[in-house]
PDB file of N, CA and C in Angstrom:
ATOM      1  N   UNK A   1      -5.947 -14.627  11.561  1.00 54.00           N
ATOM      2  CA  UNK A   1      -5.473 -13.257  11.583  1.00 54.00           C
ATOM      3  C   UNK A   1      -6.625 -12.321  11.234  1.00 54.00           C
ATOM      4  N   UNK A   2      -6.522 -11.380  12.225  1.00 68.00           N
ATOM      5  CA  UNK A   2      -7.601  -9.877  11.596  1.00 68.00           C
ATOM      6  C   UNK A   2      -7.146  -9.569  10.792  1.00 68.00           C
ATOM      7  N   UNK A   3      -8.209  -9.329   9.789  1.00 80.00           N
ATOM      8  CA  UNK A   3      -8.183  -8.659   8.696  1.00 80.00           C
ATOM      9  C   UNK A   3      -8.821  -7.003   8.406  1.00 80.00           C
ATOM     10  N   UNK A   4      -7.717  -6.346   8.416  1.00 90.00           N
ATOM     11  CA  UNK A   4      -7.805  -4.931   8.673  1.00 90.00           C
ATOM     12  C   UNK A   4      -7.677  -4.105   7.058  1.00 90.00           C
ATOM     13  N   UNK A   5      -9.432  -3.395   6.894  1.00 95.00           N
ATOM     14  CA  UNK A   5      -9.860  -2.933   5.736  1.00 95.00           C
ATOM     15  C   UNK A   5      -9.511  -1.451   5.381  1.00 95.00           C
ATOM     16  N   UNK A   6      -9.128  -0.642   4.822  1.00 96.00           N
ATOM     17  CA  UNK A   6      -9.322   0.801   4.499  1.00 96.00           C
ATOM     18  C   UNK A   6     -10.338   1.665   4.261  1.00 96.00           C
ATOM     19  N   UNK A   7     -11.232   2.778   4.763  1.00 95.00           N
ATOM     20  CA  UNK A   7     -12.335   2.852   4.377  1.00 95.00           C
ATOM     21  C   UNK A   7     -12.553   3.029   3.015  1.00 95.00           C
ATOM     22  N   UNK A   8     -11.822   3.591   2.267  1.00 96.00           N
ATOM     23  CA  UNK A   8     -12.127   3.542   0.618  1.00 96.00           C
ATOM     24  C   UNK A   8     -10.639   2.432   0.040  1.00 96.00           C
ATOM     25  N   UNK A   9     -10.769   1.475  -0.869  1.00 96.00           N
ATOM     26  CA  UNK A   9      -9.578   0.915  -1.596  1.00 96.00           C
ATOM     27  C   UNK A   9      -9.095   1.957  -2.490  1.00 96.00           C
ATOM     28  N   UNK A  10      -7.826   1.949  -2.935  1.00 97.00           N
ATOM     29  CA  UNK A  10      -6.865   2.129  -4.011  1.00 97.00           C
ATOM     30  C   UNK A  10      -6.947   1.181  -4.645  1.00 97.00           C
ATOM     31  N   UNK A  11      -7.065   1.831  -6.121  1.00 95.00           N
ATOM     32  CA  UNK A  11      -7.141   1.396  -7.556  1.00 95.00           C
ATOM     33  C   UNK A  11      -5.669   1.886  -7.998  1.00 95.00           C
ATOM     34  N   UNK A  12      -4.877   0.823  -8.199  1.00 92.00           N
ATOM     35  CA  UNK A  12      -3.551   1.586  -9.128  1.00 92.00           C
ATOM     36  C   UNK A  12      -3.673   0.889 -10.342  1.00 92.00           C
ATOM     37  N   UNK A  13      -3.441   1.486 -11.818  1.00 84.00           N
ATOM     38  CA  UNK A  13      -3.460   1.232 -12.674  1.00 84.00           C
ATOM     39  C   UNK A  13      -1.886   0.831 -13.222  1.00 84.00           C
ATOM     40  N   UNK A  14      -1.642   0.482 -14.186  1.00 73.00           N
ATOM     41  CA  UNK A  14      -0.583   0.416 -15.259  1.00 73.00           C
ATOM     42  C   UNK A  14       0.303  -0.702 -14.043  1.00 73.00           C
ATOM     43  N   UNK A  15       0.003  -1.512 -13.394  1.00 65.00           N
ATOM     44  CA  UNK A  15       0.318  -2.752 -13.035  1.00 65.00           C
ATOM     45  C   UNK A  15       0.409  -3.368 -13.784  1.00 65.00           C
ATOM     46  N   UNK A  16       1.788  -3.955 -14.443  1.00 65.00           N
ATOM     47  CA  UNK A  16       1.832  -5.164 -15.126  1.00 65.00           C
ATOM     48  C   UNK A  16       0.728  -5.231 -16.112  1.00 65.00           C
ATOM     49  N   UNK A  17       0.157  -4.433 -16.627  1.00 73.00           N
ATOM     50  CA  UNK A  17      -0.628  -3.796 -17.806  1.00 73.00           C
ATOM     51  C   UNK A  17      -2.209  -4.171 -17.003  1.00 73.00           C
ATOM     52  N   UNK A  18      -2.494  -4.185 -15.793  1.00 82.00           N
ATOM     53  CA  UNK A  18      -3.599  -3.669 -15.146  1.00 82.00           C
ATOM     54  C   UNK A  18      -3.756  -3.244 -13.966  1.00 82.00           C
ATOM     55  N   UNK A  19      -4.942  -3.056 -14.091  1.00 89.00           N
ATOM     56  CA  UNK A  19      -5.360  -2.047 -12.556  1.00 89.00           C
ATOM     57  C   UNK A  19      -5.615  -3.287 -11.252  1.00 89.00           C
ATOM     58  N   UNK A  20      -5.451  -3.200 -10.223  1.00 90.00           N
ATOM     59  CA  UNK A  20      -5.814  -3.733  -9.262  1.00 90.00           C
ATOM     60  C   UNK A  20      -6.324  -3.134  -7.985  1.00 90.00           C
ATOM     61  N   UNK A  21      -6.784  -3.448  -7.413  1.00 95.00           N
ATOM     62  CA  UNK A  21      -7.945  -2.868  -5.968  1.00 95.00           C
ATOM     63  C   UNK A  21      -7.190  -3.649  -4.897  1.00 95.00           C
ATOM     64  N   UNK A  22      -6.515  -2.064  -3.871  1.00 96.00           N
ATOM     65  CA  UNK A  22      -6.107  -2.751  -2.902  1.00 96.00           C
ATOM     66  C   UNK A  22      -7.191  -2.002  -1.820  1.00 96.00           C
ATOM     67  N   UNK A  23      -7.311  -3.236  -0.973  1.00 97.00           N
ATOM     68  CA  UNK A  23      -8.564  -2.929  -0.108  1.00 97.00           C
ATOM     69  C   UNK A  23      -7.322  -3.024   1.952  1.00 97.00           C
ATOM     70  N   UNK A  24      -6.371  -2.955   1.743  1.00 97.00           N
ATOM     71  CA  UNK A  24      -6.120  -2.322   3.405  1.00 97.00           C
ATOM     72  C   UNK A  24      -4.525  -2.946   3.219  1.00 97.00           C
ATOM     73  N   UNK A  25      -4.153  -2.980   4.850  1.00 97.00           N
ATOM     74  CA  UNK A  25      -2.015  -2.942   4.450  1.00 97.00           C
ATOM     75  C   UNK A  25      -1.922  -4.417   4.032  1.00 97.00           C
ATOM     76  N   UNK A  26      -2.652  -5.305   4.513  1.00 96.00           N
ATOM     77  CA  UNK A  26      -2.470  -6.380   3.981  1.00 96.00           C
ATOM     78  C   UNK A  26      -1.950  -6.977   2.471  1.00 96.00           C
ATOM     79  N   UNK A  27      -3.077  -6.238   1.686  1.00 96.00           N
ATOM     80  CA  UNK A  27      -3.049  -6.563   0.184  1.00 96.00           C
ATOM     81  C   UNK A  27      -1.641  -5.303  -0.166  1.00 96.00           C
ATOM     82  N   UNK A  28      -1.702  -4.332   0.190  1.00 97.00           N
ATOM     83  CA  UNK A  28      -0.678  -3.234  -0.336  1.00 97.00           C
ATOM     84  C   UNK A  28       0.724  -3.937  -0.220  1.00 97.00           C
ATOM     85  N   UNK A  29       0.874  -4.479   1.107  1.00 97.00           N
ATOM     86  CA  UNK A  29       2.396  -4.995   1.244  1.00 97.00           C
ATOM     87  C   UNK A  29       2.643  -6.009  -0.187  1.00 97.00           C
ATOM     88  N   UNK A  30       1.458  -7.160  -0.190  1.00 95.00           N
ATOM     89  CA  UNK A  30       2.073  -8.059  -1.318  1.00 95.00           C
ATOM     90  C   UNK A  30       2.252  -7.076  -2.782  1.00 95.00           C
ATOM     91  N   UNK A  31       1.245  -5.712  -2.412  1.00 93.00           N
ATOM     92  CA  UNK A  31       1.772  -5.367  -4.027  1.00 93.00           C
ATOM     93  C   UNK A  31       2.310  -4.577  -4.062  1.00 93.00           C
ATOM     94  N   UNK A  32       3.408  -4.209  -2.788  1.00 94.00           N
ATOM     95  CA  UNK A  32       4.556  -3.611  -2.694  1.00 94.00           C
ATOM     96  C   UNK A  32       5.815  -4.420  -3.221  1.00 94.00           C
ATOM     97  N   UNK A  33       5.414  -6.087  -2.951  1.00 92.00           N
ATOM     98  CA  UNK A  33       6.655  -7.004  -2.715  1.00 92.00           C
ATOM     99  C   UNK A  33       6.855  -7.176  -4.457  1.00 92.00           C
ATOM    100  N   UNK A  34       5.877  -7.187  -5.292  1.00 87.00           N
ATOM    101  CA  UNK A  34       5.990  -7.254  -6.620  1.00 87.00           C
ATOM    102  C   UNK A  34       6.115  -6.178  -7.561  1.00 87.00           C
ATOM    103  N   UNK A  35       6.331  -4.897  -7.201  1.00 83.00           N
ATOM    104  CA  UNK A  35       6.690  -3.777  -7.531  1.00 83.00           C
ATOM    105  C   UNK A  35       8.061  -3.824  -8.118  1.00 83.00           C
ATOM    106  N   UNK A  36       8.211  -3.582  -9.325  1.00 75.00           N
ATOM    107  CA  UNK A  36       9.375  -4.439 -10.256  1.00 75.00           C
ATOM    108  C   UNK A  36      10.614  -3.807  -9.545  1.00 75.00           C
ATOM    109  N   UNK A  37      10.894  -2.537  -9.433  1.00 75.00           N
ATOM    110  CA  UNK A  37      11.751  -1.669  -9.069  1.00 75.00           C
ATOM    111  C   UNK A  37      12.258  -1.902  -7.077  1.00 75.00           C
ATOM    112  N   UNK A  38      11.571  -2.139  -6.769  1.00 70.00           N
ATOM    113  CA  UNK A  38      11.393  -2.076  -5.235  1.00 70.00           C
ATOM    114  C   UNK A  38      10.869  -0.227  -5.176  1.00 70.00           C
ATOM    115  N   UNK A  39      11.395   0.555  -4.423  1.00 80.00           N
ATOM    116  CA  UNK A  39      11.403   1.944  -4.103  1.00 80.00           C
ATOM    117  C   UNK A  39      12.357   2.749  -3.211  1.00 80.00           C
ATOM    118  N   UNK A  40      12.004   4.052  -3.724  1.00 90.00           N
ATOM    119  CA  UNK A  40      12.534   4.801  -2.676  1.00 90.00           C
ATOM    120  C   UNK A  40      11.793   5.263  -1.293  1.00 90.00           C
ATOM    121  N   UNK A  41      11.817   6.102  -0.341  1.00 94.00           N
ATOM    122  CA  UNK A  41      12.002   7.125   0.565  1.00 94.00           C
ATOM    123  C   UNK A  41      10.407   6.234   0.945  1.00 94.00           C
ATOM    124  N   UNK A  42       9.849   6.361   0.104  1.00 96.00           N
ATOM    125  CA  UNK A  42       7.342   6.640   0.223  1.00 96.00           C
ATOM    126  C   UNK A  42       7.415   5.152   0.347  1.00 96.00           C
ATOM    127  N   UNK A  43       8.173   4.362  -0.872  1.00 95.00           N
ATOM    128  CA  UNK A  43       7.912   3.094  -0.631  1.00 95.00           C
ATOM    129  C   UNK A  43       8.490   2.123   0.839  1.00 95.00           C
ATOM    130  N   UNK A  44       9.383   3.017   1.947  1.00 96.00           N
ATOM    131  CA  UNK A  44       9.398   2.085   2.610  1.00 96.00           C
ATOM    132  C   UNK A  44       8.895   2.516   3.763  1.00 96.00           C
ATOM    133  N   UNK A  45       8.494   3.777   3.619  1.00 97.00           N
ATOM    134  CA  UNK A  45       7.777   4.523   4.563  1.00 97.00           C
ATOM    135  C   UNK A  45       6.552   3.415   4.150  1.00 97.00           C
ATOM    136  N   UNK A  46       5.806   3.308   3.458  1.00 97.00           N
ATOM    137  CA  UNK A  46       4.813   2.597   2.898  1.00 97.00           C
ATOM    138  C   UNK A  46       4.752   1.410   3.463  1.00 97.00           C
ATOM    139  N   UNK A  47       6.004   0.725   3.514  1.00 96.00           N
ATOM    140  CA  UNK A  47       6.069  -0.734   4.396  1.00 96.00           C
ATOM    141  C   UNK A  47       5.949  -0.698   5.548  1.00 96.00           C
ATOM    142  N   UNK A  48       6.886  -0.176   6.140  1.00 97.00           N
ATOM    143  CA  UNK A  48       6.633   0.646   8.025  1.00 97.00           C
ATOM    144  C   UNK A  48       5.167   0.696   8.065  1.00 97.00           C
ATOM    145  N   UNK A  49       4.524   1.673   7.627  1.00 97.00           N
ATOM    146  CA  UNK A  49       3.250   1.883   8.021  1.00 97.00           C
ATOM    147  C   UNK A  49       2.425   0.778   7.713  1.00 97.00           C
ATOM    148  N   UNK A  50       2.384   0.311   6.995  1.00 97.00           N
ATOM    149  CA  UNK A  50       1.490  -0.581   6.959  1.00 97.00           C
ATOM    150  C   UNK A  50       1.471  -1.968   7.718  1.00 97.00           C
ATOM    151  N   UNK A  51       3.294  -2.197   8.129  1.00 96.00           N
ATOM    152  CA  UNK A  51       3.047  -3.239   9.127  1.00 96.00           C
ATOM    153  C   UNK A  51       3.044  -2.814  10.332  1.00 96.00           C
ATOM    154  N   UNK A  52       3.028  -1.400  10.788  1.00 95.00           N
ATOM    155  CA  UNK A  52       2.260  -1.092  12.203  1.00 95.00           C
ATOM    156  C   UNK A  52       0.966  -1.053  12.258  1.00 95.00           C
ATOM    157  N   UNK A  53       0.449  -0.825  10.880  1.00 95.00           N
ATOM    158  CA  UNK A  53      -1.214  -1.222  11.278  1.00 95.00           C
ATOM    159  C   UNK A  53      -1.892  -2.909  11.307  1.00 95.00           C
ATOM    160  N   UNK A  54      -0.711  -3.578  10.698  1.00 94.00           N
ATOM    161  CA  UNK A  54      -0.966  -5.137  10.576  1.00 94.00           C
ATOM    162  C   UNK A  54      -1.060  -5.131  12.167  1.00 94.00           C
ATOM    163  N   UNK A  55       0.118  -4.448  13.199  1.00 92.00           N
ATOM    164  CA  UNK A  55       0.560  -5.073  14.106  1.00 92.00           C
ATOM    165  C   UNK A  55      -0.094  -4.152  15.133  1.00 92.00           C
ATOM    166  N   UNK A  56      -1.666  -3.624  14.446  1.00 88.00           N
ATOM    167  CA  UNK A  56      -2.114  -2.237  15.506  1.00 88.00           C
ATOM    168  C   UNK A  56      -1.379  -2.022  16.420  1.00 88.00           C
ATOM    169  N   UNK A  57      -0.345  -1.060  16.324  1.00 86.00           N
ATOM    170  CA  UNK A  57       0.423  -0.228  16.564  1.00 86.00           C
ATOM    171  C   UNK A  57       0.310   0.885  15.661  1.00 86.00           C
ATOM    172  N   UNK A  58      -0.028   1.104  14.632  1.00 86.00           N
ATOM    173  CA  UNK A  58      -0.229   2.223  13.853  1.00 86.00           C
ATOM    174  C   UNK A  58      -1.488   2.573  13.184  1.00 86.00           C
ATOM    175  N   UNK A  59      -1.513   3.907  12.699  1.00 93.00           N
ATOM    176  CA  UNK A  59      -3.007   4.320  11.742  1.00 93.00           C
ATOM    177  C   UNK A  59      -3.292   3.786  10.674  1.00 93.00           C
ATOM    178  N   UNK A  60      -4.453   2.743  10.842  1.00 95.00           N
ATOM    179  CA  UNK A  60      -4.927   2.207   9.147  1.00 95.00           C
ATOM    180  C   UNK A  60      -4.571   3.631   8.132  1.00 95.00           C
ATOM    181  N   UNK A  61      -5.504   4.713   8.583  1.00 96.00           N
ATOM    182  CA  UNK A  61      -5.443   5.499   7.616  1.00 96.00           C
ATOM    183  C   UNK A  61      -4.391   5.665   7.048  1.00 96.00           C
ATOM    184  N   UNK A  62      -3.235   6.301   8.165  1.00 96.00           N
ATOM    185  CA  UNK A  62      -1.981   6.607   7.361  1.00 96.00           C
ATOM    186  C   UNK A  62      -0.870   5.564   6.842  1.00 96.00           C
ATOM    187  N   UNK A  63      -1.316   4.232   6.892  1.00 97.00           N
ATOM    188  CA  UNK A  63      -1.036   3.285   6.113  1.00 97.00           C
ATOM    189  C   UNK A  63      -1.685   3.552   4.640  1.00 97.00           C
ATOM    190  N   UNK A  64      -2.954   3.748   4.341  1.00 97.00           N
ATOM    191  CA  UNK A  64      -3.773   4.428   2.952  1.00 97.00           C
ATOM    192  C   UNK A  64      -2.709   5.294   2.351  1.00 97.00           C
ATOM    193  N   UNK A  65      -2.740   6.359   3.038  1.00 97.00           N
ATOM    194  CA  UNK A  65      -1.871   7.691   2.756  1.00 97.00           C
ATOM    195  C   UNK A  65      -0.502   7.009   2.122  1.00 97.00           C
ATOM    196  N   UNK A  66       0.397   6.726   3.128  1.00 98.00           N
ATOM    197  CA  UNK A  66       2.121   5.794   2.598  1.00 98.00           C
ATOM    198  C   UNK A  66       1.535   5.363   1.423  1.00 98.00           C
ATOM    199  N   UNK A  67       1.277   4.316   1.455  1.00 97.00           N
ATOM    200  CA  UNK A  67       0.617   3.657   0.128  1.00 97.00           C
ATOM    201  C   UNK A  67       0.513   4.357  -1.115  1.00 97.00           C
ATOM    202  N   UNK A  68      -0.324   5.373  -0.972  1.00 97.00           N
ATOM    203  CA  UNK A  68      -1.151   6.076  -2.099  1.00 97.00           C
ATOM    204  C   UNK A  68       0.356   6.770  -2.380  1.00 97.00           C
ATOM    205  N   UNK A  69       1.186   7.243  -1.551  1.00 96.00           N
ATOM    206  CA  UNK A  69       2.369   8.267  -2.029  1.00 96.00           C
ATOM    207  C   UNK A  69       3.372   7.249  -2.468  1.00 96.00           C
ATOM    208  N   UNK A  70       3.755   6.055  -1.933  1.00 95.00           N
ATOM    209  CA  UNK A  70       4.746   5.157  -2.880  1.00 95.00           C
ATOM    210  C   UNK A  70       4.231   4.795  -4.120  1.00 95.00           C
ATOM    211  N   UNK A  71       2.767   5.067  -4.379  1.00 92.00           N
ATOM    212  CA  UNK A  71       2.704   4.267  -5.836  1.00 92.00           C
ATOM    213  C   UNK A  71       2.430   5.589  -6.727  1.00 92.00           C
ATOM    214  N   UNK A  72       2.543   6.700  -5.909  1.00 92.00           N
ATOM    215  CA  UNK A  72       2.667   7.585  -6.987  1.00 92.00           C
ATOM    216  C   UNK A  72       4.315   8.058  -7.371  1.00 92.00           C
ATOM    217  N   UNK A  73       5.056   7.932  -6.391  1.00 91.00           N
ATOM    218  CA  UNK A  73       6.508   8.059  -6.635  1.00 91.00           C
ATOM    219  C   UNK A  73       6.508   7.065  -7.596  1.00 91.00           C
ATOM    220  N   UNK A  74       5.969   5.781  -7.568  1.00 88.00           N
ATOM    221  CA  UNK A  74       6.360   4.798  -8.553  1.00 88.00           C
ATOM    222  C   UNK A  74       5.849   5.070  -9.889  1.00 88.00           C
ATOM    223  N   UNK A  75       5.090   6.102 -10.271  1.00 86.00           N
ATOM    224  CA  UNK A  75       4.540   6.501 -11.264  1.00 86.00           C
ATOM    225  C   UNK A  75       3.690   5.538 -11.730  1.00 86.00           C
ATOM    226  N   UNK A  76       2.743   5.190 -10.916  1.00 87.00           N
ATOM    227  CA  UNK A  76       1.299   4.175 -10.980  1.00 87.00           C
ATOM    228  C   UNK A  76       0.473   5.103 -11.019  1.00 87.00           C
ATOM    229  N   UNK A  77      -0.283   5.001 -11.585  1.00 85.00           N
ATOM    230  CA  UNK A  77      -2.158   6.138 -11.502  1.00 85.00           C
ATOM    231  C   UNK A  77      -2.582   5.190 -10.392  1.00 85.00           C
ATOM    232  N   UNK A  78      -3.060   6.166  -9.855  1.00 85.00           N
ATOM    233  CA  UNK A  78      -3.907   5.885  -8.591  1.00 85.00           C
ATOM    234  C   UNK A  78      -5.142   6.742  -8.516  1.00 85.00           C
ATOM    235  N   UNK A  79      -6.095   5.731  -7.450  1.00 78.00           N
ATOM    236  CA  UNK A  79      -7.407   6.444  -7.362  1.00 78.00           C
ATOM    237  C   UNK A  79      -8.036   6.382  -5.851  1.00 78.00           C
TER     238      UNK A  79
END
């Protein structure tokens, strides 16, 4: 499988009492799937997008973007 990168990673902090580096939709989905709560509205917008870019059909970038907005709804620091 291609492995499809983001040009900058997300750093979310206060994970399970640390930070982790997600580097494209790949890694985001699994640390969507362990997200204690699941989510609302961002977080599944967040899933969508990111498996249309697994399945190029969609924008890496705005897979970044979903991402970055479900883990701030989730009240994660992000970077």
């Amino acid at each position: 499988m291609q492995e499809f990168l983001w040009d900058k990673p997300v750093k979310v902090g206060n994970f399970g009492g640390r930070e982790r580096c997600i580097n494209g939709p790949h890694e985001a989905l699994q640390c969507l799937s362990e997200w204690p709560e699941g989510g609302g509205w961002f977080y599944e917008r967040a899933r969508n997008r990111c498996y249309a870019a697994l399945e190029m059909r969609g924008d890496l970038a705005l897979s970044r973007q979903a991402f970055v907005a479900a883990a701030i709804e989730a009240s994660f620091q992000c970077d």
